[in-house]
Structure formats: structure tokens, C-alpha cells
XYZ file of C-alpha atoms in Angstrom:
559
model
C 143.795 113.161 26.856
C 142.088 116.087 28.578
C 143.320 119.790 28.654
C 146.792 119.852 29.148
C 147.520 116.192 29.848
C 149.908 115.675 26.672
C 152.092 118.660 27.621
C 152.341 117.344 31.509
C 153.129 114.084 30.348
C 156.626 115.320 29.650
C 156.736 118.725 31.958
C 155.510 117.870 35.393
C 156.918 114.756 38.183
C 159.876 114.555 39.713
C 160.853 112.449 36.732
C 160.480 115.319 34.349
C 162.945 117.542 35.391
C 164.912 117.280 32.535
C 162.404 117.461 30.420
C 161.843 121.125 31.774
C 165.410 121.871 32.187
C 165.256 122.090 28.489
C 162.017 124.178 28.390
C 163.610 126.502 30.808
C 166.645 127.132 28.554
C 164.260 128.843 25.777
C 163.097 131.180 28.839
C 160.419 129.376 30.578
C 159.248 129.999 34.321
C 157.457 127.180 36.276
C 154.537 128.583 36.057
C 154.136 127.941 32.506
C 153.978 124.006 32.865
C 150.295 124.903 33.969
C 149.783 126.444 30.744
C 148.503 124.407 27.658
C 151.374 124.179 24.728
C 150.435 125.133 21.582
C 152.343 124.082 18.223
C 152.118 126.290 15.612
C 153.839 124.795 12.593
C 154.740 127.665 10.348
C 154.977 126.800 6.234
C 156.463 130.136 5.709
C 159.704 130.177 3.139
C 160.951 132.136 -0.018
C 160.474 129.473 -2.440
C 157.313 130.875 -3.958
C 155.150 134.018 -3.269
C 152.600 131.588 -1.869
C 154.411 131.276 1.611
C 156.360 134.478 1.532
C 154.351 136.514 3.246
C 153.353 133.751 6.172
C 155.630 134.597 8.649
C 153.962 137.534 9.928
C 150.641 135.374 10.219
C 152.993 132.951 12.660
C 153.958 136.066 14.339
C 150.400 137.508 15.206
C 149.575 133.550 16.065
C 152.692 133.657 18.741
C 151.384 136.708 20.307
C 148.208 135.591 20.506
C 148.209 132.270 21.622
C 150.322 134.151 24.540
C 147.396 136.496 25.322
C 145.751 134.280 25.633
C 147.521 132.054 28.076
C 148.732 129.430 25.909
C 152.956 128.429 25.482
C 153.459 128.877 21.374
C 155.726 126.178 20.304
C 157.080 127.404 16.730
C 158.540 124.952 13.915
C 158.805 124.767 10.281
C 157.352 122.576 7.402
C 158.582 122.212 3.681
C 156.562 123.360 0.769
C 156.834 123.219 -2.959
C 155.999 125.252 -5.363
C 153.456 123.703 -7.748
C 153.826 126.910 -10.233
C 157.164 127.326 -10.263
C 157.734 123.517 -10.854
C 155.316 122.426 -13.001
C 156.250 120.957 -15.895
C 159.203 119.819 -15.002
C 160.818 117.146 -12.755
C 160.703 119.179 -9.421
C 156.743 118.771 -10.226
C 156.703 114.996 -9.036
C 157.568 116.089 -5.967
C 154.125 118.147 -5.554
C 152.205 115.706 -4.363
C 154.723 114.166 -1.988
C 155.366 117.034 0.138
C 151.555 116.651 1.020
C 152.682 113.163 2.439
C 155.724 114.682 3.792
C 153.830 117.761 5.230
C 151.915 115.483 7.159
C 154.412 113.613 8.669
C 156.589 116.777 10.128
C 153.488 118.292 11.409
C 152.571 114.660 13.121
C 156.183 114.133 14.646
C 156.936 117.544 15.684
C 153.240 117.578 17.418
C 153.213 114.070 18.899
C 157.213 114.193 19.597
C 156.812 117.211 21.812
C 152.992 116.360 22.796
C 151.640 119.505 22.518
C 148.177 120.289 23.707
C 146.921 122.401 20.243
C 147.796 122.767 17.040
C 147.611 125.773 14.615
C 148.756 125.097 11.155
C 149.703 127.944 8.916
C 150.214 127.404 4.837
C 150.093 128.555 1.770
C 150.392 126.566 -1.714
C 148.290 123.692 -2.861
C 149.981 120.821 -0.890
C 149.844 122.646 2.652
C 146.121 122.375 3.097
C 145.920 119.010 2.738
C 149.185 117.800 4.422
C 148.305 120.068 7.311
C 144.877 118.851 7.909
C 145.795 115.158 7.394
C 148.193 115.835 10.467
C 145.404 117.382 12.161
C 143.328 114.505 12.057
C 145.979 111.866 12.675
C 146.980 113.338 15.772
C 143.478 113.864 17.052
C 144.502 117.147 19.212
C 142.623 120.605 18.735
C 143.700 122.031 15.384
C 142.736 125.367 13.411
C 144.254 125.769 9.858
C 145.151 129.515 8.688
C 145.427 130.011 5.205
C 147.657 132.081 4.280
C 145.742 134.092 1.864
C 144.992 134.453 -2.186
C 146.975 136.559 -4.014
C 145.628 140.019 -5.577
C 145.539 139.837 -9.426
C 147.761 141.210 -11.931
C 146.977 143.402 -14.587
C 147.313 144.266 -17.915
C 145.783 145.829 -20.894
C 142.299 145.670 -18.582
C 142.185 142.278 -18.043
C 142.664 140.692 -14.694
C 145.986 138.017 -14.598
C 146.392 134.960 -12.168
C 149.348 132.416 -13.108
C 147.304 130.181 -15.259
C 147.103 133.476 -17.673
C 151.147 132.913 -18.085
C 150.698 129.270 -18.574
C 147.820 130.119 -21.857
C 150.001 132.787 -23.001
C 152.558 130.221 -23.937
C 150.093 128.511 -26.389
C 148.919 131.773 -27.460
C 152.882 132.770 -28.449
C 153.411 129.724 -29.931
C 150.603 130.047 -32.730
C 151.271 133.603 -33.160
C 148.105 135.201 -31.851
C 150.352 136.750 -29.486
C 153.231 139.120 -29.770
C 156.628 138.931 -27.541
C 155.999 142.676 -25.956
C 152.676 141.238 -24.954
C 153.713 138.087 -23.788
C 156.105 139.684 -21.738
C 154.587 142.004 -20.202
C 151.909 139.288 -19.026
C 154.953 136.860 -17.863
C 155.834 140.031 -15.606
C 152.599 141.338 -14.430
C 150.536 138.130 -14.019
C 151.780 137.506 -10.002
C 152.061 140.906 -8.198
C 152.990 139.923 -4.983
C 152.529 137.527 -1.627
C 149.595 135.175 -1.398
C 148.367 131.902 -3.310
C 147.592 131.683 -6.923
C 143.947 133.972 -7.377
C 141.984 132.280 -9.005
C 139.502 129.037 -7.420
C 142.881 126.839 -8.344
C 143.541 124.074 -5.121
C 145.049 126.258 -2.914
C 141.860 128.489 -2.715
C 139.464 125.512 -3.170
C 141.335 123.655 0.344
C 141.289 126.766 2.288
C 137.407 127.387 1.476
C 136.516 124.067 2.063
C 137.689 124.216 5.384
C 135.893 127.025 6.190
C 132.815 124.469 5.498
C 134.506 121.530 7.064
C 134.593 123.395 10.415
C 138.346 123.975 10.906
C 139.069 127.193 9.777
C 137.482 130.578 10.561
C 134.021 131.586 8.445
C 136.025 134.268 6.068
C 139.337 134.037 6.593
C 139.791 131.579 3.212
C 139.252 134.673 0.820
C 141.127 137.412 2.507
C 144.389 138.761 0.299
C 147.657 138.185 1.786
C 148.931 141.505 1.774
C 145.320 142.669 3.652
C 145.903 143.788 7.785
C 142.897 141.399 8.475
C 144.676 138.897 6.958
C 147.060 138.906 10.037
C 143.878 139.977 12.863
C 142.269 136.451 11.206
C 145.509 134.384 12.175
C 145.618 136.087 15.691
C 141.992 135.492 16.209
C 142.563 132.188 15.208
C 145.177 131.433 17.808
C 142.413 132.413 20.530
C 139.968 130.221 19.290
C 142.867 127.534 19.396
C 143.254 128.335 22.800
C 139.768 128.187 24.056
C 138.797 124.693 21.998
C 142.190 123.315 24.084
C 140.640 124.684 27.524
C 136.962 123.310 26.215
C 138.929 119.631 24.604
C 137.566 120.167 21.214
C 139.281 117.876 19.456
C 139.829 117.641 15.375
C 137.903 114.455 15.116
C 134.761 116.001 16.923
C 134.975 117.690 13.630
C 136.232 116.009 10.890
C 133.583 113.290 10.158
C 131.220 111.853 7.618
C 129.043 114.911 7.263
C 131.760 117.791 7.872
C 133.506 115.910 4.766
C 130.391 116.165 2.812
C 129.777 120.085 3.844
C 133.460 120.814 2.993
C 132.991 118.434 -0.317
C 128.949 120.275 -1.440
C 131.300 124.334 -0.587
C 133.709 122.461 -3.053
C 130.895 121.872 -5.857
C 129.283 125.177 -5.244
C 132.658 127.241 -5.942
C 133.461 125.162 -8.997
C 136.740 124.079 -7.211
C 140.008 121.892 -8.077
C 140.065 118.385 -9.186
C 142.767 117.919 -6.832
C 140.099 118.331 -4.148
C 138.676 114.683 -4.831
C 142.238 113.240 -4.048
C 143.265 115.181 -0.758
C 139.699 115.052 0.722
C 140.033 111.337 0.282
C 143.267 111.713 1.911
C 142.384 113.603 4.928
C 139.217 111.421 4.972
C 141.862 108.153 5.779
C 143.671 110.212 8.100
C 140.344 110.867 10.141
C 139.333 107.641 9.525
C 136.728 108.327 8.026
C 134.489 106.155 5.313
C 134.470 108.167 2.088
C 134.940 106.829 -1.562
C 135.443 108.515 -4.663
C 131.666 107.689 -5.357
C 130.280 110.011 -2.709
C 131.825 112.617 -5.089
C 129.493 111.614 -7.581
C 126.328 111.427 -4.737
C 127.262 115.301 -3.808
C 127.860 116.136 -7.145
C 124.699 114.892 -8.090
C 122.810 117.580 -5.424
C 124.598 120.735 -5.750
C 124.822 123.129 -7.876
C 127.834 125.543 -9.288
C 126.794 129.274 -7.717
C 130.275 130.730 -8.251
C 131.186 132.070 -11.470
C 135.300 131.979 -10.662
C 138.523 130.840 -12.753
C 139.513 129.159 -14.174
C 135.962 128.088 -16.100
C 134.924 131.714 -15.226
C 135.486 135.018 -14.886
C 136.650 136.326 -11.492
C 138.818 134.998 -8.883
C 138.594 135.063 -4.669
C 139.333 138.562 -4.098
C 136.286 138.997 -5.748
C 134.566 136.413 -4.050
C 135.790 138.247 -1.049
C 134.484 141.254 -1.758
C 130.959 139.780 -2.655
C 130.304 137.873 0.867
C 132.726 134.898 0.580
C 132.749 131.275 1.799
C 130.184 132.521 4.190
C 127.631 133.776 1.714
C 128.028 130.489 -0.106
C 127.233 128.762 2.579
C 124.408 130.226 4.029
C 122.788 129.639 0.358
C 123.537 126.242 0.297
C 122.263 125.273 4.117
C 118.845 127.465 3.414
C 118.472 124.927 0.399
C 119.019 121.987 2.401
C 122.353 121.090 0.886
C 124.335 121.642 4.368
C 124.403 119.479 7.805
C 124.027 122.498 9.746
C 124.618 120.768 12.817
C 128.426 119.902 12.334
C 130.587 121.350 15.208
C 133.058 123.891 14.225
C 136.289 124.912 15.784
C 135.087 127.262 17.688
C 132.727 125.311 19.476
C 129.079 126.290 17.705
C 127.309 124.230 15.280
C 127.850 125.655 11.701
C 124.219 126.647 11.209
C 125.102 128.974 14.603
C 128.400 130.104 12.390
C 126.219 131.061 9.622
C 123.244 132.915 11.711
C 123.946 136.064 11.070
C 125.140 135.919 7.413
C 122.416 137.068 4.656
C 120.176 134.610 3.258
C 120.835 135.755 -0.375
C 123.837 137.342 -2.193
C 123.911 141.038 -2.708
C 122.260 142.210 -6.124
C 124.981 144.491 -6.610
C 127.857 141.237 -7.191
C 128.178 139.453 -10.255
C 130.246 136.648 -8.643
C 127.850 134.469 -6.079
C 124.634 133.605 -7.421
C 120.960 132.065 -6.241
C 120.504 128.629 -6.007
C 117.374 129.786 -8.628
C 120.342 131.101 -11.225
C 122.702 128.877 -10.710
C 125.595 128.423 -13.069
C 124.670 124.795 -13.056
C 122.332 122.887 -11.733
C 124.787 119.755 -10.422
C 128.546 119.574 -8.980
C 131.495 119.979 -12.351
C 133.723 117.321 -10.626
C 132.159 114.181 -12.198
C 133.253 110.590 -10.951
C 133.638 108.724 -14.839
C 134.118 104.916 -14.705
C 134.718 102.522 -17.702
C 137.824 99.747 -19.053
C 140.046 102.576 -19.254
C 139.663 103.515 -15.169
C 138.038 100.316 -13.167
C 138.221 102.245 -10.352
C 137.222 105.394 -11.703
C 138.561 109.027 -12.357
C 137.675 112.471 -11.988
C 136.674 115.111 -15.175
C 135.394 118.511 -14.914
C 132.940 118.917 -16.521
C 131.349 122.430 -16.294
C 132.296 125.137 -18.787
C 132.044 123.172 -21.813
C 129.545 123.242 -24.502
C 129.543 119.430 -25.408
C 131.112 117.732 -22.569
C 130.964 114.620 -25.146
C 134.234 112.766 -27.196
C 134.924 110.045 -29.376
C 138.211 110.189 -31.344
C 141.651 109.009 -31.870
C 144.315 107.926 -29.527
C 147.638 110.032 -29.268
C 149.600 108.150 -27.308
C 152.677 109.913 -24.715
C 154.516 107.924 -21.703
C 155.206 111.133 -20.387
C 154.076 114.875 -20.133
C 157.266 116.092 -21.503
C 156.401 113.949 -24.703
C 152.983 115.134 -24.520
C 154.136 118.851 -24.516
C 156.726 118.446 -26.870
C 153.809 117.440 -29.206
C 151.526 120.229 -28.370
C 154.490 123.097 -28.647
C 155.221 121.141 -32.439
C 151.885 121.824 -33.280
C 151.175 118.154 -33.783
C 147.454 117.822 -31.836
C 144.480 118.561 -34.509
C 140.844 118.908 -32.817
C 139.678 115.661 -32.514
C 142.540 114.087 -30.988
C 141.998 112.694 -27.787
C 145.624 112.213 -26.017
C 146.534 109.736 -22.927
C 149.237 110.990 -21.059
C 150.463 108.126 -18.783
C 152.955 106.734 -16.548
C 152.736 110.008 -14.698
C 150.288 108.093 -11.937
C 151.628 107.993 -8.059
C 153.440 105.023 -8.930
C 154.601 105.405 -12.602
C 155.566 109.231 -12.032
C 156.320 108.823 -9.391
C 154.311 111.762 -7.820
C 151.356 112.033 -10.066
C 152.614 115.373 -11.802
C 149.461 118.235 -13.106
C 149.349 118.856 -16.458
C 148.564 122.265 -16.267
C 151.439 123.411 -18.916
C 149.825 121.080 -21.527
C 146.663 121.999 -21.031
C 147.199 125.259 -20.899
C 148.685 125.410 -24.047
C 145.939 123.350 -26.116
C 144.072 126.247 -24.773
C 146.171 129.131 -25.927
C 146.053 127.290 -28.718
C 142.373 127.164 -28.760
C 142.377 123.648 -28.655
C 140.523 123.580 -25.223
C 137.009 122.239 -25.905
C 138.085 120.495 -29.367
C 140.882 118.252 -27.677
C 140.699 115.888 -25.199
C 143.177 114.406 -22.442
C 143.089 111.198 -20.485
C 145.456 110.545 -17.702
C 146.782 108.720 -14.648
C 148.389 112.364 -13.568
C 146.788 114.772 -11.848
C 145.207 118.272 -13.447
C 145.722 121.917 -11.932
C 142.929 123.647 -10.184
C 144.105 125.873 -12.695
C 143.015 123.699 -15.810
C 139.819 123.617 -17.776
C 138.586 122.028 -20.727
C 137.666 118.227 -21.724
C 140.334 116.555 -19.289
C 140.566 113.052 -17.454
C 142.713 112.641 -14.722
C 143.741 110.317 -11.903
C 143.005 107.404 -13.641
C 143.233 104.144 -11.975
C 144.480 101.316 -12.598
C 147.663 103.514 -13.514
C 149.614 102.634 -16.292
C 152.450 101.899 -14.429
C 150.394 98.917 -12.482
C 148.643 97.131 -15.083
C 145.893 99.608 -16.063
C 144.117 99.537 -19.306
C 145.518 103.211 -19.670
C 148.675 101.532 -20.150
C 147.795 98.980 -23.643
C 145.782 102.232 -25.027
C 147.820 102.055 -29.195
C 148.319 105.011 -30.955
C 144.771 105.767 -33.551
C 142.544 103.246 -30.661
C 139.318 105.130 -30.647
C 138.837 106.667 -27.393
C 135.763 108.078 -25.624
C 134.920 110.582 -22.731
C 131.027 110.883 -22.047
C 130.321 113.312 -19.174
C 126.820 112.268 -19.294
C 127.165 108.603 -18.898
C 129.881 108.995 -16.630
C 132.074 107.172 -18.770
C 135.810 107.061 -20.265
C 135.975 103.907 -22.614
C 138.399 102.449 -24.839
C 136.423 101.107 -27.829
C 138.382 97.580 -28.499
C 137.755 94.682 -27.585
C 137.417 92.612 -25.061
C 139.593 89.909 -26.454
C 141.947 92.527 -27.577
C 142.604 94.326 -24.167
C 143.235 90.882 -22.688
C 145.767 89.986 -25.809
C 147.638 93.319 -24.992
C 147.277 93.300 -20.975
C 149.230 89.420 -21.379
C 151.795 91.159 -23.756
C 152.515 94.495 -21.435
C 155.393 94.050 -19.179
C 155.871 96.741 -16.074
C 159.304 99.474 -17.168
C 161.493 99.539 -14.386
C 161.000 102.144 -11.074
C 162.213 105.489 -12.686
C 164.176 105.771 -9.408
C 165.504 103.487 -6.678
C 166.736 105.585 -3.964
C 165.492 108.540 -2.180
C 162.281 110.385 -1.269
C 160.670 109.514 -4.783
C 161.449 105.550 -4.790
C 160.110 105.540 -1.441
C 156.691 107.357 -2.382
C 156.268 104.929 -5.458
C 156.662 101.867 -2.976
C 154.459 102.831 -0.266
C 151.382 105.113 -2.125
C 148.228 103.528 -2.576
C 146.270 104.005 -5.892
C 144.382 107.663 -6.366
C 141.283 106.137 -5.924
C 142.248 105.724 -2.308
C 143.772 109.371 -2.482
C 147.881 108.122 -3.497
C 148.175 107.673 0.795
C 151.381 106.295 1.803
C 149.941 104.428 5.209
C 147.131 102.394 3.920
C 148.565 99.096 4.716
């Protein structure tokens, strides 16, 4: 519908008097049912230090969509914390508040048919179930990050929450003392914002800077930072004016916004998690894009961005050294960019990126040339083989022989899996499947970033391998598999994998392959039986009935 025609709908007519009667009790005048209503849903909350510091962002965003003659319709979404829960139960309800994200921001918008829609978040799932909402309700939309976190210190080394997460491997062998591990268990989060390092909150939030739906700069700014909150007011004015001009969030999300979003992701060396939710938002646009137009990107861009957790700095410092921007002026003067994908704020992104300088400064260590290039393709490789039909995702950059065969060790869950690790029971070599932790067999396809983490404090990192039909952290590094489909839990050869089966992972062939045979996979597959639904009732049992498979990005409305 044209400006304003959703919001009249329910606010103008005789008929619609007591529609307005309502409107008038939160202070309305009639003059404002001329006005365009703008949603903002706000993810602000004390459950982690992600979204503690949003509510001042929704603030600014109020007074500025009223400058700028808009009505600001304020309401809430759930988060979780991924950090706080992961490795435990709470985790498997990570990737379900995306779903459920979605759906709040869908029904509140389309419930009270509001004209515009500015979504403010934080942590990992926010990005995603935000712009999915965006793109099902086909309104104008802007996201607003809410901003990375500054690092922590100690001992001259720069801490993000993944430092924590090593530490405990590093305790656990010895090679680090209890003052020290302390201190970095204290120090390592020093405030509001999301997790600092190019984990999946920061890898969303920059790729929609490239997608077209969030302001050029605003991904990399600190929470804490004043213009932090002048971003989320400018924001609301560009809302505004893409309302009056009926810029809608399908004018931008399409084929080749989703592949500039998806080439920013390759170039910052970004999450894993970033092939699942762009497939995701990708549905919700309806959009055609597989998991093997990862691989096709991949296969073009380079890595320019030497950030954690393969690397050494994280987005403040990006910040500092030009940002998304910067990035992705380097990668449209190489070709690597559709330059003429409209952005929110109704110029091409090519226009966006006019005046931004054609190389990064000599002076930064963090952005470089597409000439010195950290690598020369994508690190978020697309493997395929009898243990994932349907393929699965590895990153690949960072390691010095991305290349595996070995044994088997075999763990139906993450606990068992870290149990193992913390015992000291994994010897380089090892190559362990972690499964029934898919969408299904989780349910909620938990990250493994506390058993990864550990192999690495244990300096396991490059000498161990993992395979499994979970999800990884944008946090995590080292020779991992994830999102494997089939899932266990559905039939998937992950699931007849025997404890000693030789098992490899070849980044360079693209492939993750159990090495038995034929006849032997089909004598196990007729053997395997499906374990009952770890629950029945509740958000959970509902999420295992309705997602699809990760290949298809875990959806729950692909019917």
C-alpha cells in the first residue's frame, strides 16, 4: 500500500472511530491520523550486556521519528543471550528466538499496520529475526545495531568473550594460573554493546550495511559512543523519508543485495552462522538463494580484514580504520559489488560509497588491499560428501593445513563432547562428531563454542577436528564442520558414524567423507532407529516439528 494507507486502514472512516478512540487514550490529536506510524520494536533488556544499553538508541529513534513528522509506535522483542547460555540447555533456545523474533516483530507490525518499521537489537539472533520480519512484512524497514562492545584488557592484551571461553582450556592443562584466569573471567566484557570481536552479531550488523538496510557506518560504532545514539536518530529520519518516498524492504532485499551483504561477509572473515540466517532472511524475502551461492561468492572474494577470532583485532578497530564503508568501497572498485542495489535511503550503493576513499589508510593494520589480501577467496567453504548430502559449512581460513583424515570420536551430545575434552581424553588426530544437536535432534541447533574453545586453550585447535549437525560461534576457529545435513536426528549419515570410522575433512576438495563403505552405510542406515523427541511440549517441541533442515536455513514456515 502507498504512504500511509496501512495506518488509515484502521484510523480514518466513520467506521474507525474506535479504532482511534484507543489511539487517543495514549495522547493522540486528530491531526496525527495524517501522519505515517512508525513501529519501532525495541530488543532492549538486562539479560546480557548486548541489549543493555539499547534503550537509549529507542529513545533518540522516538524523538526522531517525531521530528520528523512520523507517530513512533514502541514495543518490545525477546532476546537470548548466546554467551551467557552457551553450553548449556538455555543454548537450544538461541536459534529459536531468531524464529520467535521474527514473528513478534511481524504481528506487532502487521497487527497494528504500521506504515515503517525501525528495528533495534543487539545479540546474534536479533539481526536476523529482525530482518526476516522486515522482509516478510514488505513495509519500509531500517535495522540499528546496537553497537560492539569495547574490549577488555589485561596484561596488554586485548579481551572479547571468546578469550574467557580459551581460558578455560588453558586452566584446565595448567598453562594458566587461577589469579590469571580470574582476572580475565572479570575483565574480558567491560561494559554495554555486542561481543567485539567479527563473532555473528558484528558479522549481521555489517552485512547489512552492504545489504542496503542499515546506515554506511553505523555497524562498527561502540555502544557506549554519543554517535552511537546520533546514528539511531538519523536512522529514524531516513525511516521517515523512505515511508513518504514508499521504499519498501523488498526494493532492497533481493538477489544481488544478498550477494553484496554475503561478498562484505567474506571480506571481513565473518560468522558461520551467517550462511544459515542469510538463507533465512533470503526465504523471508523470497528470494532464490542456496547454500551453493556461498560457495560461488566464496569463490570471488577475498578475506581483507585481519579481525577475531582467526585474527588479531576486533570492530572497534575496524571502526577506527574506515569500517564497513572502507571495505566496501575496495570491494566495488574491484568489481566484487552490484553497485547499483538501492539502499534505504533511497541512493544506489555505489552513490553511498562515492565519497569514501578508494584505498585503506597506510597508517591501519586492520583493512587491507585487494593486492595484500589475507586470502585470496571467501573462509566460509560450502563442503559436500556421504557424511552431509546436502552440504555444510567449514571455515577454513587461519589454518595451516586445512586437510584431515583420522579417527572417529563419537558424542550424541555437546555435554558428552565437553565432558571428554575437560577429561583430557581428545589426542591430535582425533576427529570428533558431535551430533543430535541439529534443529531437529537438539532441538535448536546449539554452537559449540565452549568445546571448541577449549581444544584451543588446549592447543588442540589446528590438530583436532569437529564434525557436526550443531551450529559453531562466530567466535570459533580452527578445523570445524558444522550444520551438517541430513542431521542425525533425521536419518543422516552423521548419525551411523562408529566410534575409530576413519573420518575426513578436505577444505580443498570441498569435502567431509566418511571412509566406509557403501554397503556398510546402507547395513547401518537399515539398523538406526530415530530416539524419541527430547521434548513434547512447549516452545522447543514445537521448533523441532515445524524447522526445516539447515540447508534451507532451520525456517519454521517452509511448508
Amino acid at each position: 500500500m502507498p504512504y500511509n494507507e496501512r495506518s488509515k486502514a484502521i484510523t480514518q472512516g466513520v467506521a474507525r472511530a474506535p479504532n482511534r478512540s484507543m489511539y487517543y487514550a495514549m495522547g493522540y490529536k486528530k491531526s496525527d491520523f495524517d501522519k505515517p506510524m512508525i513501529g519501532i520494536a525495541n530488543g532492549h533488556s538486562t539479560i546480557t550486556p548486548c541489549n543493555s544499553g539499547l534503550q537509549k538508541l529507542a529513545d533518540a529513534a522516538v524523538d526522531a521519528v517525531r521530528g520528523a513528522g512520523g507517530n513512533p509506535q514502541t514495543f518490545g522483542t525477546p532476546t537470548i543471550s548466546d554467551g551467557m547460555s552457551m553450553g548449556t540447555e538455555g543454548m537450544k533456545y538461541s536459534l529459536i528466538s531468531r524464529e520467535v523474533i521474527a514473528d513478534c516483530i511481524e504481528t506487532a507490525g502487521n497487527g497494528q499496520w504500521m506504515d515503517g518499521m525501525l528495528v533495534i537489537g543487539g545479540c546474534d539472533k536479533n539481526m536476523p529475526g529482525g530482518m526476516m520480519a522486515l522482509a516478510r512484512m514488505n513495509v519500509p524497514g531500517i535495522y540499528v545495531y546496537g553497537g560492539t562492545i569495547k574490549p577488555g584488557h589485561y596484561k596488554g592484551k586485548d579481551l572479547t568473550i571468546v578469550s574467557v571461553f580459551e581460558a578455560v582450556g588453558q586452566f584446565t592443562t595448567g598453562q594458566m594460573n587461577t589469579e590469571d584466569f580470574d582476572a580475565v573471567e572479570q575483565c574480558a566484557v567491560p561494559g554495554s554493546g555486542s561481543c567485539g570481536g567479527m563473532y555473528t552479531a558484528n558479522t549481521m550488523s555489517s552485512s547489512f550495511e552492504a545489504l542496503g538496510m542499515s546506515l554506511l557506518g553505523s555497524s562498527t560504532m561502540a555502544n557506549p559512543d554519543e554517535e552511537k545514539t546520533a546514528s539511531a536518530a538519523q536512522s529514524a529520519r531516513v525511516l521517515v523519508e523512505a515511508v513518504k518516498k514508499g521504499i519498501k524492504s523488498r526494493d532492497i532485499i533481493n538477489r544481488k543485495s544478498i550477494e553484496n551483504a554475503v561478498a562484505c561477509i567474506m571480506a571481513i572473515g565473518g560468522s558461520t552462522n551467517a550462511v544459515l540466517h542469510y538463507l533465512a532472511i533470503a526465504h523471508s524475502a523470497e528470494v532464490e538463494w542456496t547454500i551453493d551461492d556461498f560457495e560461488r561468492v566464496r569463490q570471488r572474494v577475498p578475506v581483507l580484514c585481519d579481525l577475531k577470532p582467526s585474527g588479531q583485532y576486533v570492530a572497534t578497530d575496524l571502526h577506527r580504520a574506515g569500517g564497513i564503508p572502507q571495505v566496501l568501497k575496495i570491494l566495488l572498485n574491484a568489481g566484487l559489488l552490484h553497485g547499483d542495489c538501492l539502499t534505504i535511503t533511497g541512493r544506489t550503493l555505489a552513490e553511498e560509497l562515492a565519497g569514501i576513499p578508494d584505498q585503506p589508510r597506510a597508517d591501519q593494520p586492520v583493512i587491507k588491499t585487494i593486492h595484500d589480501a589475507l586470502y585470496a577467496q571467501g573462509h566460509l567453504a560450502i563442503l559436500k560428501g556421504n557424511l552431509a548430502e546436502e552440504g555444510c559449512v567449514a571455515k577454513i581460513t587461519g589454518l595451516k593445513n586445512p586437510v584431515m583424515t583420522g579417527p572417529a570420536r563419537v558424542f550424541d551430545s555437546e555435554d558428552a563432547a565437553m565432558a571428554a575434552i575437560m577429561g583430557q581424553q581428545i589426542k591430535p588426530g582425533d576427529v570428533m562428531i558431535i551430533r543430535y544437536e541439529g534443529p531437529k535432534g537438539g532441538p535448536g541447533m546449539r554452537e559449540m563454542l565452549a568445546p571448541t574453545s577449549a581444544l584451543v586453550g588446549q592447543g588442540l585447535g589446528e590438530s583436532v577436528g569437529m564434525i557436526t549437525d550443531g551450529r559453531f560461534s562466530g567466535g570459533t576457529w580452527g578445523m570445524v564442520v558444522g550444520h551438517v545435513a541430513p542431521e542425525a536426528y533425521v536419518g543422516g549419515t552423521i548419525g551411523l558414524v562408529v566410534e575409530g570410522d576413519s573420518v575426513t575433512i578436505d577444505a580443498h576438495q570441498r569435502l567431509v567423507q566418511l571412509n566406509v563403505s557403501d554397503a556398510e552405510i546402507a547395513a547401518r542406515r537399515a539398523a538406526w532407529k530415530q530416539p524419541p523427541p527430547r521434548y513434547t511440549r512447549g516452545v522447543l517441541a514445537k521448533f523441532a516439528r515445524l524447522t526445516s533442515t539447515a540447508s534451507y536455513g532451520a525456517v519454521t514456515d517452509r511448508f
